Tab-separated table of C-alpha atoms in Angstrom:
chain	number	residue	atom	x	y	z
A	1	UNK	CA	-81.075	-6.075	-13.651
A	2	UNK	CA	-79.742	-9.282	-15.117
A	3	UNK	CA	-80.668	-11.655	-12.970
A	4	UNK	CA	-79.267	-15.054	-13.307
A	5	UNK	CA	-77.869	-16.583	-10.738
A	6	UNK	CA	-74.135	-17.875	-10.252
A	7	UNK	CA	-72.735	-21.110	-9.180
A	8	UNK	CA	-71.306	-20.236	-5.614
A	9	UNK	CA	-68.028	-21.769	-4.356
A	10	UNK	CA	-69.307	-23.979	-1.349
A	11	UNK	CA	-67.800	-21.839	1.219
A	12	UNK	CA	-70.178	-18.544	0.565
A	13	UNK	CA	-72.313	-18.223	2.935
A	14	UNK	CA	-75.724	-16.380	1.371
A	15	UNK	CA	-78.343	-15.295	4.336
A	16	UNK	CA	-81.723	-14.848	3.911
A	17	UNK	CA	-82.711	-13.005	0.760
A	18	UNK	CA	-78.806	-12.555	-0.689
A	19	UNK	CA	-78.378	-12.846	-3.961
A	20	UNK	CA	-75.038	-12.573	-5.880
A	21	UNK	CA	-76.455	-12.305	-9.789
A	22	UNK	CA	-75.479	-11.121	-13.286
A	23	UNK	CA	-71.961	-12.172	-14.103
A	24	UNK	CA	-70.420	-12.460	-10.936
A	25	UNK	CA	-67.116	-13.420	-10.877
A	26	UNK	CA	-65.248	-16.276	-8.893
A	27	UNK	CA	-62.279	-16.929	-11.102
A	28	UNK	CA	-59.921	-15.567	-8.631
A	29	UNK	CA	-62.020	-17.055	-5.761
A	30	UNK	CA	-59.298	-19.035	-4.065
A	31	UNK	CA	-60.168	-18.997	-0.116
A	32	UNK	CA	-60.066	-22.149	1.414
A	33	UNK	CA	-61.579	-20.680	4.692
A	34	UNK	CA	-64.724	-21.541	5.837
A	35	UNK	CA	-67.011	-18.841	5.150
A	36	UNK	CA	-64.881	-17.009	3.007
A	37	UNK	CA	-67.603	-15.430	1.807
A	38	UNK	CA	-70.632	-13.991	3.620
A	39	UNK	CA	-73.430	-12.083	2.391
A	40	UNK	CA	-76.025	-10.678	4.776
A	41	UNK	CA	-79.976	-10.431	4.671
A	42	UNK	CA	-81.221	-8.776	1.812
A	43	UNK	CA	-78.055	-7.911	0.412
A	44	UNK	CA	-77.729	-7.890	-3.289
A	45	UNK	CA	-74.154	-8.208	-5.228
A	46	UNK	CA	-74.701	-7.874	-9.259
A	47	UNK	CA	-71.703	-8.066	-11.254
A	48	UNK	CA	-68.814	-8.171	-8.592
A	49	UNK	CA	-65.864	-9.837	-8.833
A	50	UNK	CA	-64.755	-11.264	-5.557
A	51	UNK	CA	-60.888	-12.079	-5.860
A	52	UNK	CA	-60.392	-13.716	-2.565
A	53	UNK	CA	-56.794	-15.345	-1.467
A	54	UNK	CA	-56.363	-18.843	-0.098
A	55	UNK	CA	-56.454	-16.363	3.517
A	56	UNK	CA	-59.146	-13.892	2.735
A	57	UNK	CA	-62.517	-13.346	3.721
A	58	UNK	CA	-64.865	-11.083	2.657
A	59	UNK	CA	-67.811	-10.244	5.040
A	60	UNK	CA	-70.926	-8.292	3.615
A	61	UNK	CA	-73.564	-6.570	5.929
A	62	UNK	CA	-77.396	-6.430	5.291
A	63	UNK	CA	-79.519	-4.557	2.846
A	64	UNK	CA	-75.994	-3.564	0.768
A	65	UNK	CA	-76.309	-3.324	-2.943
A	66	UNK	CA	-72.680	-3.452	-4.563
A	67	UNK	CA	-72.583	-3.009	-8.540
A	68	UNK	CA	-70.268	-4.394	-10.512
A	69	UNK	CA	-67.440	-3.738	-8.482
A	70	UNK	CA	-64.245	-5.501	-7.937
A	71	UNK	CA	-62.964	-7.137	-4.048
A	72	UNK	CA	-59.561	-8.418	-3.640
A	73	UNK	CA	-59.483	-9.974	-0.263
A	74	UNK	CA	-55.778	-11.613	0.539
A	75	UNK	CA	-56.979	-11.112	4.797
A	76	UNK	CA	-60.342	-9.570	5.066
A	77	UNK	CA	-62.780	-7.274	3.624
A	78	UNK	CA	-65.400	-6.025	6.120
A	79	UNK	CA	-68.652	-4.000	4.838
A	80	UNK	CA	-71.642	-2.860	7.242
A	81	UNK	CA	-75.372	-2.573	6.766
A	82	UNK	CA	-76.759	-0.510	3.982
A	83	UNK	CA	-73.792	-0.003	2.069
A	84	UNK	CA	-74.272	1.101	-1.569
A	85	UNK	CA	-70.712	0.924	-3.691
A	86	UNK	CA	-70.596	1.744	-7.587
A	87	UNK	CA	-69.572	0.383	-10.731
A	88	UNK	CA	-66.151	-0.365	-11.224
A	89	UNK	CA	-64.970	0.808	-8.023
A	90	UNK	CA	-61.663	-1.528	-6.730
A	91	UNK	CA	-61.297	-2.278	-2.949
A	92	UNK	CA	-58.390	-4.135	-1.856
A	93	UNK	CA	-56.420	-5.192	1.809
A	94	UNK	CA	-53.060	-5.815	0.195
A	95	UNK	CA	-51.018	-4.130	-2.117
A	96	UNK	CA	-50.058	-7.758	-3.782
A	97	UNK	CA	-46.180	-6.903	-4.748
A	98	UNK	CA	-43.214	-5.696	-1.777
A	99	UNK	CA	-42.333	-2.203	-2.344
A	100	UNK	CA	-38.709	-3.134	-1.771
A	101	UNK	CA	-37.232	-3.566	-5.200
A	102	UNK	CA	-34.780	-6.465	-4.442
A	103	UNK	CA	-38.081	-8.300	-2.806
A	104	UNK	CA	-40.171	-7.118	-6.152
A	105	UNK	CA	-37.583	-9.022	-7.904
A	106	UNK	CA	-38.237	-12.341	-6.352
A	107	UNK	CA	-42.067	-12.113	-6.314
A	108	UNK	CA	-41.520	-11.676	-10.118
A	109	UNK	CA	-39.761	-14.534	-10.511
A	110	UNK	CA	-42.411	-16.538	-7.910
A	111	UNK	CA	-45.334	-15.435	-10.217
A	112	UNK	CA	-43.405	-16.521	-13.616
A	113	UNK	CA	-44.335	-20.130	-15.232
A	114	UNK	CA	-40.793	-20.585	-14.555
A	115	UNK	CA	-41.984	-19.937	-10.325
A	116	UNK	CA	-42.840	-21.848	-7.440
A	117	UNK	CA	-45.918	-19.511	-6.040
A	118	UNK	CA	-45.048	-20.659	-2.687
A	119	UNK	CA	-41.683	-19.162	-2.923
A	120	UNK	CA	-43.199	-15.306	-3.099
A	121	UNK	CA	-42.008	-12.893	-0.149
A	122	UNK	CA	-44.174	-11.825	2.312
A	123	UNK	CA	-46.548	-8.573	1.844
A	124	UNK	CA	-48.388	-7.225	4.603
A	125	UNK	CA	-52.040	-7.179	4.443
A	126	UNK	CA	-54.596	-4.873	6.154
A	127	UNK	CA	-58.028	-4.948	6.070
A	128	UNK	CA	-60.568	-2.511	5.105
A	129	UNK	CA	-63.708	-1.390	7.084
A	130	UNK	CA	-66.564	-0.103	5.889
A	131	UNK	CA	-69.225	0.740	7.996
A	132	UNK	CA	-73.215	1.069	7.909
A	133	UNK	CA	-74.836	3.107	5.363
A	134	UNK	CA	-71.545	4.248	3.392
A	135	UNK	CA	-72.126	5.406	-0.213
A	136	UNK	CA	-69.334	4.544	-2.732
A	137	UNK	CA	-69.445	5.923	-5.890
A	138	UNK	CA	-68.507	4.355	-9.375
A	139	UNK	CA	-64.524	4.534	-10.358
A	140	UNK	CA	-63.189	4.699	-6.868
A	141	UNK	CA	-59.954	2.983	-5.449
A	142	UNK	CA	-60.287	2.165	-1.401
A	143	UNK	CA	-56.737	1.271	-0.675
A	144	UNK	CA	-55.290	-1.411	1.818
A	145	UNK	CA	-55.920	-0.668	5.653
A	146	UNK	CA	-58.614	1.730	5.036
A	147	UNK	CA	-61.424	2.730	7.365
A	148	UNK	CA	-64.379	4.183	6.142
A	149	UNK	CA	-66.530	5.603	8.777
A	150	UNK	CA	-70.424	5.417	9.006
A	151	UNK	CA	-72.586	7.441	6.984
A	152	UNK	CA	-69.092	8.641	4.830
A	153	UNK	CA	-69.729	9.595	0.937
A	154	UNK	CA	-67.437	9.098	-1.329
A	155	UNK	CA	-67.517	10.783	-4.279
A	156	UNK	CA	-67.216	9.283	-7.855
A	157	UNK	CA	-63.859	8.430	-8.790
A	158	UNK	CA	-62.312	8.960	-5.264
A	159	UNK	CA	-58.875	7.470	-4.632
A	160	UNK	CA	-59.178	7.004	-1.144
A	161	UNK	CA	-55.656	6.909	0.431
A	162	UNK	CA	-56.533	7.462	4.462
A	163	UNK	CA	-59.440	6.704	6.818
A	164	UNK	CA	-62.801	8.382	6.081
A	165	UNK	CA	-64.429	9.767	9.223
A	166	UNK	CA	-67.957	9.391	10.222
A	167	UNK	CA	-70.274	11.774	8.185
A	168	UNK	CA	-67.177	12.845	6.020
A	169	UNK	CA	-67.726	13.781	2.440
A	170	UNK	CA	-64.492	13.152	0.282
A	171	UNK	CA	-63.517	13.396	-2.873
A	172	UNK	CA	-60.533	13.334	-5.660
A	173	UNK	CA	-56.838	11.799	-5.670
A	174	UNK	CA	-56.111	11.545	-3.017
A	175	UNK	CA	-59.667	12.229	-1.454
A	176	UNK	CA	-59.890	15.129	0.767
A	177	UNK	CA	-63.118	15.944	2.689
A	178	UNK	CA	-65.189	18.817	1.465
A	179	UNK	CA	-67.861	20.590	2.677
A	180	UNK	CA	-71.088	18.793	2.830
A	181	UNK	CA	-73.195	21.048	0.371
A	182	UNK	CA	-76.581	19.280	0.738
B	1	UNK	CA	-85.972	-1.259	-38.242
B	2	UNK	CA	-85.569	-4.896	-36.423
B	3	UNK	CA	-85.274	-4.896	-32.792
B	4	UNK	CA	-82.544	-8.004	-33.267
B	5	UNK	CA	-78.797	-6.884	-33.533
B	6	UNK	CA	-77.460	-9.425	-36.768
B	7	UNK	CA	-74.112	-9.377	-35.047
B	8	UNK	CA	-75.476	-10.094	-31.256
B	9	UNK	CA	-73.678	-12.248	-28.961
B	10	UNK	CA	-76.339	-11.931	-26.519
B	11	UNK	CA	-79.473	-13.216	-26.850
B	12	UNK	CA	-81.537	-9.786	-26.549
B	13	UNK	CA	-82.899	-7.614	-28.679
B	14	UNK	CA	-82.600	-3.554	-28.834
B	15	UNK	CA	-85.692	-1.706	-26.389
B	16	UNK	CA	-88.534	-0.178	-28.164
B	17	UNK	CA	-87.624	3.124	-26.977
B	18	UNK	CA	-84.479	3.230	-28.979
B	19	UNK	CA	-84.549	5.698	-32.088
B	20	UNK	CA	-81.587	4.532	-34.011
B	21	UNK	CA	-81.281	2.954	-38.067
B	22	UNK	CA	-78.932	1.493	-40.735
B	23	UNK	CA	-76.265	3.978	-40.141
B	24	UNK	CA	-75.751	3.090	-36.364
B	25	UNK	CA	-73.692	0.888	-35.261
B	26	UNK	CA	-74.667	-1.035	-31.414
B	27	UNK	CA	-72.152	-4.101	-30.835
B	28	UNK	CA	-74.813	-5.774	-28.540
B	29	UNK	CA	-78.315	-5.622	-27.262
B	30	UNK	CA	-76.553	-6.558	-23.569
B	31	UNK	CA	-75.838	-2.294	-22.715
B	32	UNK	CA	-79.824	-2.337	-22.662
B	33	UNK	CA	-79.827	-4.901	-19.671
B	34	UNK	CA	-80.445	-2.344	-17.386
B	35	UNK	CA	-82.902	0.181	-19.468
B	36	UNK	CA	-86.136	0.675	-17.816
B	37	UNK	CA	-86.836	4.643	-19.627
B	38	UNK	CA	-90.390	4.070	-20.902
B	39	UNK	CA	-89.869	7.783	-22.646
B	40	UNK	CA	-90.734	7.956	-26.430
B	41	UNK	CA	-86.861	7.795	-27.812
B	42	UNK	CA	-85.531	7.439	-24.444
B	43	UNK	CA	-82.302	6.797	-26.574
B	44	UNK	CA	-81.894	8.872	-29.367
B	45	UNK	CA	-78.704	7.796	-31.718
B	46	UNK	CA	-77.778	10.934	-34.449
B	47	UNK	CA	-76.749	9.312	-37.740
B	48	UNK	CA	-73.852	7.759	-38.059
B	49	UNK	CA	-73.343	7.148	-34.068
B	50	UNK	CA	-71.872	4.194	-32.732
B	51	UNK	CA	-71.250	2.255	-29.654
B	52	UNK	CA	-68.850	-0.475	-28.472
B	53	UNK	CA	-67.147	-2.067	-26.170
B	54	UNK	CA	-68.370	-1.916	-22.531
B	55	UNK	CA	-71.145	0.478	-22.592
B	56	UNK	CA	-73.940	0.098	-19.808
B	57	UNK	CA	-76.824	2.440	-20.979
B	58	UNK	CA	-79.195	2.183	-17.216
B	59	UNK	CA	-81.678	4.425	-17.969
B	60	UNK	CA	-84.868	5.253	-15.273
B	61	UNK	CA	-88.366	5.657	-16.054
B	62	UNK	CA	-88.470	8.732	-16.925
B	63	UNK	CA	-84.880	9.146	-18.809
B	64	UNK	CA	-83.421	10.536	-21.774
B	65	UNK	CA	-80.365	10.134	-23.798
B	66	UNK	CA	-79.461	11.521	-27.064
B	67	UNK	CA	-76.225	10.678	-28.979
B	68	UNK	CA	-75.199	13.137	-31.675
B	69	UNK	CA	-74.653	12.198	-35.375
B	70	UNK	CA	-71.342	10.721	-35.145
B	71	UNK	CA	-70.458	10.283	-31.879
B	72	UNK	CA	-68.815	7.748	-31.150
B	73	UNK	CA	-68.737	6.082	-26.921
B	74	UNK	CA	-66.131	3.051	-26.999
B	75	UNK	CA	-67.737	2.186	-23.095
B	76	UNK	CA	-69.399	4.184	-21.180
B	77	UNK	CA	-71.712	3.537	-17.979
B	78	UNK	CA	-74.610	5.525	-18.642
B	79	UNK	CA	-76.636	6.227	-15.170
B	80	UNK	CA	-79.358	8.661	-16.358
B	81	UNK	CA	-82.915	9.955	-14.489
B	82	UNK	CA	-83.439	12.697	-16.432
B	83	UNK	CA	-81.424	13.611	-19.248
B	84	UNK	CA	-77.938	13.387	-20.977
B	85	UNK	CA	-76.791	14.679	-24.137
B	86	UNK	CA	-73.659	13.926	-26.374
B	87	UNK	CA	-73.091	16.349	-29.063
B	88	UNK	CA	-72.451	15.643	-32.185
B	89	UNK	CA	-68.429	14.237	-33.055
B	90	UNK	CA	-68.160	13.866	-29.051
B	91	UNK	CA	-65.669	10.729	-28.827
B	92	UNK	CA	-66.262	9.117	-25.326
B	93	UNK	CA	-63.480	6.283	-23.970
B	94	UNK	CA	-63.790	3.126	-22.380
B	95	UNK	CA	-64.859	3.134	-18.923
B	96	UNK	CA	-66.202	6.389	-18.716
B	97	UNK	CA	-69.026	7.371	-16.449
B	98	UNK	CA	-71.866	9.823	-17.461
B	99	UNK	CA	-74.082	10.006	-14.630
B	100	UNK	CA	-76.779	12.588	-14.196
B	101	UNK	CA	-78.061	10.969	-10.781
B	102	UNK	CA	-75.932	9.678	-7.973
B	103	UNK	CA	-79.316	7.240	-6.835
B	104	UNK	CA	-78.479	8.117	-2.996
B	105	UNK	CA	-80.373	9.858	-1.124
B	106	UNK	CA	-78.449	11.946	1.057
B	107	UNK	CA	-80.602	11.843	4.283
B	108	UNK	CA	-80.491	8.307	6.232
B	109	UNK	CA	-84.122	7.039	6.182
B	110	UNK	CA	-84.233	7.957	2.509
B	111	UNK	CA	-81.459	6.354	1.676
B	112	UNK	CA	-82.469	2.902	3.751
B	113	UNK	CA	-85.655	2.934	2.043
B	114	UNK	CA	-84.102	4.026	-1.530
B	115	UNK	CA	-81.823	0.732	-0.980
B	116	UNK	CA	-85.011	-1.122	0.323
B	117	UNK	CA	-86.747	-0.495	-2.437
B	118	UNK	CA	-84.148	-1.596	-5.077
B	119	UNK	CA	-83.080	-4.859	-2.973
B	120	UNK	CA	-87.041	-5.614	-3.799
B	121	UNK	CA	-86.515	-5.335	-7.014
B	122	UNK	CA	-88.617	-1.541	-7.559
B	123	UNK	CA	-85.619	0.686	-8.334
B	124	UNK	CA	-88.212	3.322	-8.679
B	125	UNK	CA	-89.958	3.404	-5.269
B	126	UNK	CA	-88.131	6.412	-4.130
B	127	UNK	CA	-87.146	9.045	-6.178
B	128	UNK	CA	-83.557	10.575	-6.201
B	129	UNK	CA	-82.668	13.883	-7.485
B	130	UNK	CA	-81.141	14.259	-11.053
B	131	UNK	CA	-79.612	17.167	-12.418
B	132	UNK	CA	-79.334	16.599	-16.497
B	133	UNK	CA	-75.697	16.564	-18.169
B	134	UNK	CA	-74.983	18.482	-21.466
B	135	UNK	CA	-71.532	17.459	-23.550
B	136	UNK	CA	-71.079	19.421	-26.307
B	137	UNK	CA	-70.241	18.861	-29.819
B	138	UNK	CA	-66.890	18.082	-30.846
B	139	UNK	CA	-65.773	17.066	-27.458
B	140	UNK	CA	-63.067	14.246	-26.394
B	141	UNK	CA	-63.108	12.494	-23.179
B	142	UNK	CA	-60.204	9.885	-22.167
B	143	UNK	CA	-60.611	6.433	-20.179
B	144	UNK	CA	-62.232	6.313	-17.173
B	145	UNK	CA	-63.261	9.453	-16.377
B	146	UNK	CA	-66.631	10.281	-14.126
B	147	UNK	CA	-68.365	13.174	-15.624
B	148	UNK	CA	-70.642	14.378	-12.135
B	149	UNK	CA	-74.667	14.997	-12.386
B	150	UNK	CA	-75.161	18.718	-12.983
B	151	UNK	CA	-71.710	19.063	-15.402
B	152	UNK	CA	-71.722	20.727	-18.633
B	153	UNK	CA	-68.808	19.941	-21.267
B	154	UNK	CA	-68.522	22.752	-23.696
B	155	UNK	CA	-67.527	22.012	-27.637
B	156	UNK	CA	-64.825	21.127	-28.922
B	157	UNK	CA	-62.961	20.522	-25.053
B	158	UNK	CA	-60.492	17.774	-24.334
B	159	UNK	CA	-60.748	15.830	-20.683
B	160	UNK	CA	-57.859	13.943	-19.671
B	161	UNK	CA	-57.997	10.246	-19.176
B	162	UNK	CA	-58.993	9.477	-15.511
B	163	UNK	CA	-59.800	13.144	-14.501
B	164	UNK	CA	-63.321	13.411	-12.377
B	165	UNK	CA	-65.481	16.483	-13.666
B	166	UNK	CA	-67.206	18.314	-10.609
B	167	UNK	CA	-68.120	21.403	-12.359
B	168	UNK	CA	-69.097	22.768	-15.540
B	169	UNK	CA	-65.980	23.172	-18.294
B	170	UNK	CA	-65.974	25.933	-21.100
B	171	UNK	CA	-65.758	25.279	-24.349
B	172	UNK	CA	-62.425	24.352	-26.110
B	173	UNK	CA	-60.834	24.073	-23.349
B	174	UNK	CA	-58.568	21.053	-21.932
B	175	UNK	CA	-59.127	20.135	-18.703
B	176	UNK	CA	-57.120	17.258	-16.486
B	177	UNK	CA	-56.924	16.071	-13.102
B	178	UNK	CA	-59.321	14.783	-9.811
B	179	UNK	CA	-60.923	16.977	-9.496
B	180	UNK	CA	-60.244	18.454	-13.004
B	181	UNK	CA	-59.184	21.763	-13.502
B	182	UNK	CA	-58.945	23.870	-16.852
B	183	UNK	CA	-55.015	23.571	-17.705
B	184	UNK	CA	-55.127	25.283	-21.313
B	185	UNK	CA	-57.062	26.566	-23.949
B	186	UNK	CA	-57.416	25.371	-27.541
């Protein structure tokens, strides 16, 4: 495991234990909230690259172990104990752009050099849930609102599109559940 | 054969239990940063292989990889306990993932003290099931696809780019989709 650690933004809160290593990423860290970022006891984040708005939070449980994955945060981010997610797997509470095309049009324009970024329209942000002892897989897409219930496995690669029940086993685009063959 | 990559960004050098020469080609000694296979030729590189870009080659005690003469993987994540083999002429994209183990336990005091056990820094305190992945000679596989633990690839076969392989695919044949289904023949 590479090892080294990163310099932390001043409002990441590490518990006992935490460590955020390897080449962690805060370029996009942006939150001006206090404790924008929490990591719980134990909990181990190598690689991941937390792209937090001026708005979001992102709360990790205990004993988690998240690999190189990517966070986008705009409101809030919330993952339980014992969660394991994969390499390369995106997770994200807002959709960033309005789906309206007229609207599109004027966030395009808000983003440009040419832009005032406080001038973007408004896009609705929901946040995502994970809860204890979830595996994620590598590849995977958790989209914005998304609940993932306790004990749910996602399968490599999953796109996962609605809320994961307890104990469910989903996979594929969009995920589905399947049967739980072990 | 120097352990020492001329070309290396990082500042690492290639693991002992590498088997490769002059006519490989291994951008940086950083896709070893998570190799722990203390297997004689743990990684086995045919001649002429090569391998760029992102690759992450995170190998277990007890693992084995061989690359076929060349085969070229332009970034792949590598998650092996056992054993994977690329053929020989196998092109593999960026982002791909070859993973023979899924390192979960599926029962719930496994799995805490799996996680326990890595979080401490011993990745190999409990030990997860693997089931070894064979992709054939000759075979193409687009960006960031997830080839499952268990999956065979048969020669000459084309996967589409993002498709997730959950069972085995004949040979020649292209296959597409999450999960991926056989679509046509060669």
């Amino acid at each position: 495991m590479a090892s080294q650690d990163v310099q932390l933004p001043p409002n990441v809160r590490l518990a006992q234990g935490a460590r955020v290593t390897g080449l962690s990423n805060f370029k996009r860290f942006l939150s001006q909230q206090e404790g924008a970022l929490s990591v719980g006891e134990r909990s181990v984040a190598d690689g991941v690259t937390f792209a937090v708005g001026a708005q979001g939070r992102v709360a990790i449980g205990r004993d988690c172990y998240l690999n190189e994955c990517i966070l986008l945060a705009e409101q809030e981010i919330r993952i339980g104990n014992y969660v394991m997610i994969g390499w390369n797997t995106t997770i994200s509470d807002s959709d960033f752009h309005p789906l309206d095309p007229a609207e599109r049009i004027k966030d395009a324009i808000a983003l440009s050099p040419l832009g005032d970024h406080r001038a973007r329209p408004h896009v609705t942000c929901r946040p995502v849930v994970i809860g204890d002892d979830v595996y994620i897989g590598p590849a995977c897409t958790i989209l914005k609102g998304i609940t993932i219930g306790a004990r749910a496995f996602v399968e490599p690669g999953s796109v996962v599109t609605r809320d994961v029940p307890d104990h469910a086993r989903v996979r594929g685009n969009p995920a589905v559940t399947i049967k739980d063959d072990e | 054969m120097t352990r020492k990559l001329a070309h290396d960004w990082y500042d690492g050098t290639v693991p002992d239990h590498v088997a490769f020469d002059d006519t490989n080609y291994i951008d940086t000694s950083y896709y070893f940063r998570r190799f722990r296979s203390s297997v004689k030729d743990a990684l086995k590189l045919g001649r002429g292989a090569s391998v760029y870009n992102n690759t992450v080659f995170d190998l277990g005690r007890n693992a084995r990889v061989e690359i076929g003469a060349f085969a070229m993987v332009n970034g792949a994540n590598v998650v092996c306990d056992d054993a994977i083999r690329i053929g020989d002429h196998t092109l593999i994209s960026w982002n791909v993932v070859l993973m023979d183990t899924y390192r979960a336990p599926r029962t719930l005091i496994e799995r805490r003290a799996y996680l326990e056990g890595i979080l401490r820094g011993d990745a190999g305190a409990i030990k997860t099931r693997a089931r070894p992945v064979v992709i054939g000679s000759n075979v193409w596989i687009g960006h960031d696809c997830v080839v499952l633990p268990g999956v065979s690839i048969g020669n000459g076969s084309v996967i589409g780019a993002r498709s997730v392989i959950v069972e085995s695919i004949p040979d020649f044949a292209v296959a597409a989709g999450n999960p991926a289904r056989v679509i046509r023949q060669l």
